[in-house]
Amino acid sequence: MTSRSRHPGGESAGQADPGTASAELLRSEPGARPRALLLSAGLVSAGAVALAAGALMPVIRGGSAGFTAAPLLVVLALAPAAAVLYALVSGRSGLTAGLVLGLTALAPGRLLLDLQLLADGSLAARPELFLADRLLAMPQAGPGLWPLVVGHLLTLAAGAFAAGTARDEAELAGELDGRRRWRLLGPVLGVAGGVGLLLAPFGSGNAYLLAKNAFEGPTVAMAGYLLLAALLPLTVLVAVSSPSAGVGKGGFAGAGLAALAVGVPPVVAGLVVDRLSVAPGSVVVTIAGLALAGLAFTRFDVAEADEAVTGDLAGEARLPGLFWWRLATGGLALLAAGAAAAGALAPVLKANGPTPVPETPARWLLLGAAVVLAVPALFVFVPRLSAFARGVVAATWAGVVLAGAAVLSAALSVTEDKAVDPALFGVDLPVPLPDKVGYSAGAGVTWTFIALVLAALAALAAVITGVVERDDSDEETDETRVSGTVLTPVVAAAVLAIAAFGTPVFGAPGYTAPGLWSNFGAASWGLLGALAVVLGLYALVPRSRPVAAASALAGAALVLGLRAAELPLVGSEYEGSSAGVGFWLSLGGAVVTLVAAGMAVAGSRRAG
């Protein structure tokens, strides 16, 4: 390690002593950019004051909040600024920069949530700021909205000044040292929080405040929730990859505090506001935010046995070992497979009237995806086969995405919600509204959505387990990558995979298959997601060890095989169906992929 890669006693090594070396760095080291840090902290503080001021004023003219939320909102606004100022005063430059960047990353999504009050406040699900007591059409924004907007903009500006310090801290830290432990929980929490942001923030029995998830809500709020759901895990991943422990911990804490500002108010509203109830979405966001902030108090790297540890708030805390990660991977994969099977067997649709309920042919593909995921998940618990099975699970979860999107697409294409009965919300009408004849989502849709979430978590756990496996491996091998001869079949398989997912597996009279190049619909997102996973696995093969490459290729072959299985599983439900070009391309891609996996294993044996 060079003299620039680590400064003595520096925070980036995870051993900073407050007020000593890091404080000296803040005062005299040019790379610390003290003026930029001071300016970013000042902007965050000013933004916090603006957010607090906005919480004290009405955001809608003539309107009021559903409960006395101002004290809570003021605390949620000022707490992040207090953390930034404390880190700055104590000389933790990396922690300061990470906190600011974590807050900045989620500011755009929070800004869009507040702008929904400007676009149409009557549709905004923000009882902590505004709760209508009568029907309103396009209410005018109040004076409290503008300080909220200014607060988010100031937070965004602060990130521009903190980015340079974070980059310098990463350069001073050099390579990521030690074994990554507690920080590996971050991506799991980020994904869980992102999923929670997409769910309904609370339950509602209020006719003027309907509880809707991100996709059912108004456009501006939907964009805000989608942006938050994407940026929260992305921010955590960036923090995980930072060589500077200070920047990483600050990123976790900043993202966690920003998530709490979004998740806590709906939870409190569900507890104290009449006709509102607590929903799982906001609870998940709140727990993820608290856990991310708590990770800032743990060691990000495990010190060697003979290395002195100073200035660490967590002492010798250690993350559960490889056994527990494998248990989490296999358990989550089995739960995802079980949920997928339930989604396939439970009714996907239910009629709102005396109407026959059509079956969804894609449910059999989802059942097949459950089997393809469950079988390797069982072998994750077998010590000798665990590493290989874990690699297969890291691929076959994409089958749940492929089939789940098809099931949800079929449900969305024919469902039609019932008309809202105002009597259910305490509003009396002289004549009751008739029900609409049509379909609504059944239990199968709920189970399918749960399966998608669990499959994503299982994939993330599988990736983290692979990292822990490499960290715990003490074996020294001469050949750590597969032979270059594997590259040829891998490239051929990638080409076949692109064509296989882009062309129909079967054709039938009156049936139009979803595609990537044409007829792009909800089911096409499943095709795109599965293809992205398969191509990603192919891209990692040249950089992988032989056994890891073979397991990834075996999993990719199973996904391609599942794609080909659409012909017997789904096509058989349509009269006059016949094999399409995609069927043969999928089979060909699966065979070529298995050949590449065999070549990787053969190369491993020759190397031994």
Coordinates of N, CA and C in Angstrom, one line a residue, residues 179 469-481 545-546 604 607-608:
R179 N -12.2 -8.2 5.6 CA -13.3 -9.0 5.2 C -14.6 -8.2 5.4
E469 N -18.1 -16.5 0.9 CA -17.4 -17.7 0.6 C -16.0 -17.3 0.1
R470 N -15.8 -16.3 -0.7 CA -14.5 -15.9 -1.2 C -13.7 -15.4 0.0
D471 N -14.3 -14.6 0.8 CA -13.6 -14.0 2.0 C -13.1 -15.1 2.9
D472 N -13.9 -16.2 3.1 CA -13.6 -17.2 4.1 C -12.6 -18.3 3.5
S473 N -12.5 -18.2 2.1 CA -11.7 -19.3 1.5 C -10.2 -19.0 1.8
D474 N -9.5 -20.1 2.3 CA -8.1 -20.0 2.5 C -7.3 -20.7 1.5
E475 N -7.9 -21.2 0.5 CA -7.3 -22.0 -0.5 C -6.5 -21.1 -1.5
E476 N -5.3 -21.5 -1.8 CA -4.5 -20.8 -2.8 C -4.5 -21.6 -4.1
T477 N -5.0 -21.2 -5.2 CA -5.0 -21.9 -6.4 C -4.3 -21.1 -7.5
D478 N -3.6 -21.9 -8.4 CA -2.8 -21.3 -9.4 C -3.7 -20.7 -10.5
E479 N -4.9 -21.3 -10.7 CA -5.8 -20.9 -11.8 C -7.0 -20.4 -11.1
T480 N -7.3 -19.1 -11.1 CA -8.5 -18.6 -10.4 C -9.6 -18.2 -11.4
R481 N -9.3 -18.4 -12.7 CA -10.3 -18.1 -13.6 C -10.5 -19.2 -14.6
R545 N -14.0 -18.2 -11.0 CA -13.4 -19.5 -10.8 C -14.2 -20.6 -11.5
P546 N -13.5 -21.7 -11.9 CA -14.2 -22.7 -12.7 C -15.5 -23.2 -12.1
S604 N -11.3 -27.1 -14.6 CA -11.0 -27.1 -13.2 C -10.3 -28.4 -12.8
A607 N -6.7 -28.3 -13.9 CA -5.9 -27.4 -13.1 C -5.5 -28.1 -11.8
G608 N -6.4 -29.0 -11.3 CA -6.1 -29.6 -10.0 C -5.1 -30.7 -10.2

